Amino acid sequence: MTAEATTDRRTRQRHERRDRLFQAAVELFVERGYENTTMEDIAERADTARATVFNHFQRKTAILDEWSLRRRERAMTAVRAENLEDRPLREVLSRYLIELARISLDSRTETIACMGAAIHSTNVFGNPELAREFAAFVARAQETGEIRADIDPAQAGLLLATGYFGTLSSWIESEAAPFDLQEHLLNLVEMILRGIAVR
């Protein structure tokens, strides 16, 4: 076996181990709750050593960060799959948020467990990665003249992210059926675009 093949195999095994730990943690958050799950519990569920958990996730909140990252990546994949990156901001944001809504609807129990924990255990409203992703969308639209020049993309991104987290939090607290998550998120896009778009 070549050195390159050995490195590839080790990398693959590391990714597989990380995935196994991540899945074990999310399952436990759903079953027991975030606060009632320890790193030892995660190690036991994944059938690995406690030190291995810390090698991949130094803090329990890092698992929530990973959970959010994977959802953002899926939303961005949906945008790219439809070649929307250079389309008007309304289309990009709508598709991105529709995908996030779909993921949440398909995994409501998991979303309640993990997003609820993230809201209470991390500073999701501070300067989240989601805000930076939205800010990049806004900055690109500003370059094409779609968004007013006096708008700060970072502030607009934070506004969108805060609106998303607030809407998702309301959905978590409500019954799923009467609360149309997708509709609420699309309304959020419309409201914010009315304030920042060139008229």
Coordinates of C-alpha atoms in Angstrom, one line a residue:
M1 CA 0.0 0.0 0.0
T2 CA 1.4 3.4 -1.0
A3 CA 1.8 6.2 1.5
E4 CA -0.9 8.2 -0.3
A5 CA -3.3 5.3 0.0
T6 CA -2.5 4.9 3.7
T7 CA -3.1 8.6 4.3
D8 CA -6.4 8.4 2.3
R9 CA -7.6 5.4 4.4
R10 CA -6.7 7.1 7.7
T11 CA -8.5 10.3 6.6
R12 CA -11.6 8.3 5.6
Q13 CA -11.5 6.4 8.9
R14 CA -11.2 9.7 10.8
H15 CA -14.2 11.1 9.0
E16 CA -16.2 7.9 9.6
R17 CA -15.3 8.1 13.4
R18 CA -16.3 11.7 13.5
D19 CA -19.6 10.9 11.8
R20 CA -20.3 8.1 14.2
L21 CA -19.6 10.3 17.2
F22 CA -21.8 13.1 15.7
Q23 CA -24.7 10.7 15.1
A24 CA -24.4 9.2 18.5
A25 CA -24.5 12.7 20.1
V26 CA -27.5 13.8 18.1
E27 CA -29.4 10.6 19.0
L28 CA -28.7 11.1 22.7
F29 CA -29.7 14.8 22.5
V30 CA -33.1 13.7 21.1
E31 CA -33.5 10.9 23.6
R32 CA -32.2 12.5 26.8
G33 CA -31.9 16.1 26.1
Y34 CA -28.7 18.1 25.5
E35 CA -28.1 19.0 29.2
N36 CA -28.6 15.3 30.3
T37 CA -26.1 14.0 27.8
T38 CA -22.4 13.8 28.7
M39 CA -19.3 13.2 26.6
E40 CA -19.0 9.9 28.4
D41 CA -22.5 9.0 27.2
I42 CA -21.5 9.9 23.6
A43 CA -18.4 7.8 23.8
E44 CA -20.3 4.8 25.1
R45 CA -23.0 5.1 22.4
A46 CA -20.4 5.3 19.7
D47 CA -18.4 2.5 21.3
T48 CA -15.2 4.5 21.6
A49 CA -13.0 6.0 24.3
R50 CA -13.9 9.3 26.0
A51 CA -10.6 10.8 24.7
T52 CA -11.7 10.1 21.2
V53 CA -14.8 12.2 21.6
F54 CA -12.6 15.1 22.8
N55 CA -10.2 14.6 19.9
H56 CA -13.1 15.4 17.5
F57 CA -15.2 17.7 19.6
Q58 CA -13.4 19.6 22.3
R59 CA -16.6 20.9 23.8
K60 CA -20.2 19.6 23.7
T61 CA -21.3 22.8 22.0
A62 CA -18.9 22.0 19.1
I63 CA -21.4 19.2 18.3
L64 CA -24.1 21.8 18.0
D65 CA -21.8 23.9 15.7
E66 CA -21.3 20.8 13.5
W67 CA -25.0 20.2 13.4
S68 CA -25.6 23.8 12.2
L69 CA -22.7 23.6 9.7
R70 CA -24.2 20.4 8.1
R71 CA -27.6 22.1 7.7
R72 CA -26.0 25.2 6.1
E73 CA -24.0 23.0 3.8
R74 CA -27.1 21.2 2.6
A75 CA -28.9 24.5 2.0
M76 CA -26.0 25.8 0.0
T77 CA -25.8 22.6 -2.0
A78 CA -29.5 23.1 -3.0
V79 CA -28.7 26.7 -4.1
R80 CA -25.7 25.5 -6.2
A81 CA -27.5 22.5 -7.6
E82 CA -30.0 24.9 -9.2
N83 CA -27.3 27.4 -10.3
L84 CA -28.8 30.2 -8.3
E85 CA -25.7 31.8 -6.9
D86 CA -25.7 34.6 -9.5
R87 CA -29.5 35.0 -9.5
P88 CA -31.3 37.9 -7.7
L89 CA -31.0 37.9 -4.0
R90 CA -34.7 37.1 -3.4
E91 CA -34.3 33.8 -5.3
V92 CA -31.0 32.8 -3.6
L93 CA -32.4 33.6 -0.1
S94 CA -35.7 32.0 -0.8
R95 CA -34.2 28.7 -2.0
Y96 CA -31.7 28.6 0.9
L97 CA -34.4 29.2 3.5
I98 CA -36.8 26.8 1.8
E99 CA -34.2 24.1 2.1
L100 CA -33.5 24.9 5.8
A101 CA -37.3 24.8 6.4
R102 CA -37.5 21.4 4.6
I103 CA -34.7 20.0 6.7
S104 CA -36.3 21.2 9.9
L105 CA -39.7 19.8 8.9
D106 CA -38.2 16.5 8.0
S107 CA -36.4 16.3 11.3
R108 CA -38.6 18.2 13.7
T109 CA -37.7 16.2 16.9
E110 CA -34.0 16.6 16.1
T111 CA -34.4 20.3 15.3
I112 CA -36.2 20.9 18.6
A113 CA -33.5 19.1 20.5
C114 CA -30.5 20.6 18.8
M115 CA -31.7 24.1 17.9
G116 CA -33.3 24.5 21.3
A117 CA -30.0 23.6 22.9
A118 CA -28.1 25.9 20.6
I119 CA -30.3 28.8 21.5
H120 CA -29.8 28.2 25.2
S121 CA -26.2 27.0 25.2
T122 CA -24.5 29.0 22.5
N123 CA -24.5 32.6 21.4
V124 CA -26.5 32.0 18.2
F125 CA -27.6 35.7 18.1
G126 CA -24.1 37.0 18.5
N127 CA -22.2 36.7 15.3
P128 CA -23.3 33.4 13.8
E129 CA -21.8 31.7 10.7
L130 CA -25.2 31.9 9.2
A131 CA -25.1 35.7 9.3
R132 CA -21.8 35.7 7.4
E133 CA -23.2 33.4 4.8
F134 CA -26.2 35.8 4.3
A135 CA -23.9 38.8 4.3
A136 CA -22.0 37.2 1.4
F137 CA -25.2 36.9 -0.5
V138 CA -26.1 40.5 0.2
A139 CA -22.6 41.8 -0.7
R140 CA -22.8 40.0 -4.1
A141 CA -26.2 41.5 -4.7
Q142 CA -24.9 44.9 -3.8
E143 CA -22.1 44.6 -6.4
T144 CA -24.7 44.0 -9.1
G145 CA -26.7 47.1 -8.0
E146 CA -29.6 45.1 -6.6
I147 CA -29.0 46.3 -3.0
R148 CA -28.6 49.9 -2.0
A149 CA -25.0 51.1 -1.6
D150 CA -25.6 52.5 1.9
I151 CA -26.5 49.0 3.3
D152 CA -23.9 47.2 5.4
P153 CA -24.0 43.6 4.2
A154 CA -22.8 42.3 7.6
Q155 CA -25.6 44.1 9.4
A156 CA -28.1 42.8 6.8
G157 CA -26.8 39.3 7.2
L158 CA -27.1 39.5 11.0
L159 CA -30.6 40.8 10.6
L160 CA -31.6 37.9 8.3
A161 CA -29.9 35.3 10.6
T162 CA -31.6 36.7 13.7
G163 CA -34.9 36.7 11.9
Y164 CA -34.3 33.0 10.9
F165 CA -33.4 32.0 14.5
G166 CA -36.3 33.8 15.9
T167 CA -38.7 32.3 13.4
L168 CA -37.3 28.8 14.0
S169 CA -37.6 29.3 17.7
S170 CA -41.3 30.3 17.4
W171 CA -41.8 27.2 15.2
I172 CA -40.2 25.0 17.9
E173 CA -42.5 26.4 20.5
S174 CA -45.6 25.9 18.4
E175 CA -47.5 23.0 17.0
A176 CA -46.0 22.1 13.6
A177 CA -49.3 22.1 11.6
P178 CA -50.6 25.6 12.1
F179 CA -47.2 27.2 11.9
D180 CA -46.1 27.2 8.3
L181 CA -42.3 27.5 8.7
Q182 CA -41.6 28.0 5.0
E183 CA -44.2 30.7 4.6
H184 CA -42.9 32.6 7.7
L185 CA -39.3 32.4 6.4
L186 CA -40.3 33.7 2.9
N187 CA -42.3 36.5 4.5
L188 CA -39.1 37.4 6.5
V189 CA -37.1 37.6 3.2
E190 CA -39.8 39.9 1.7
M191 CA -39.9 42.2 4.7
I192 CA -36.1 42.6 4.8
L193 CA -35.7 43.0 1.1
R194 CA -38.3 45.8 1.1
G195 CA -35.9 47.7 3.4
I196 CA -32.6 47.1 1.7
A197 CA -33.3 46.7 -2.0
V198 CA -32.9 49.4 -4.6
R199 CA -36.4 50.9 -5.4

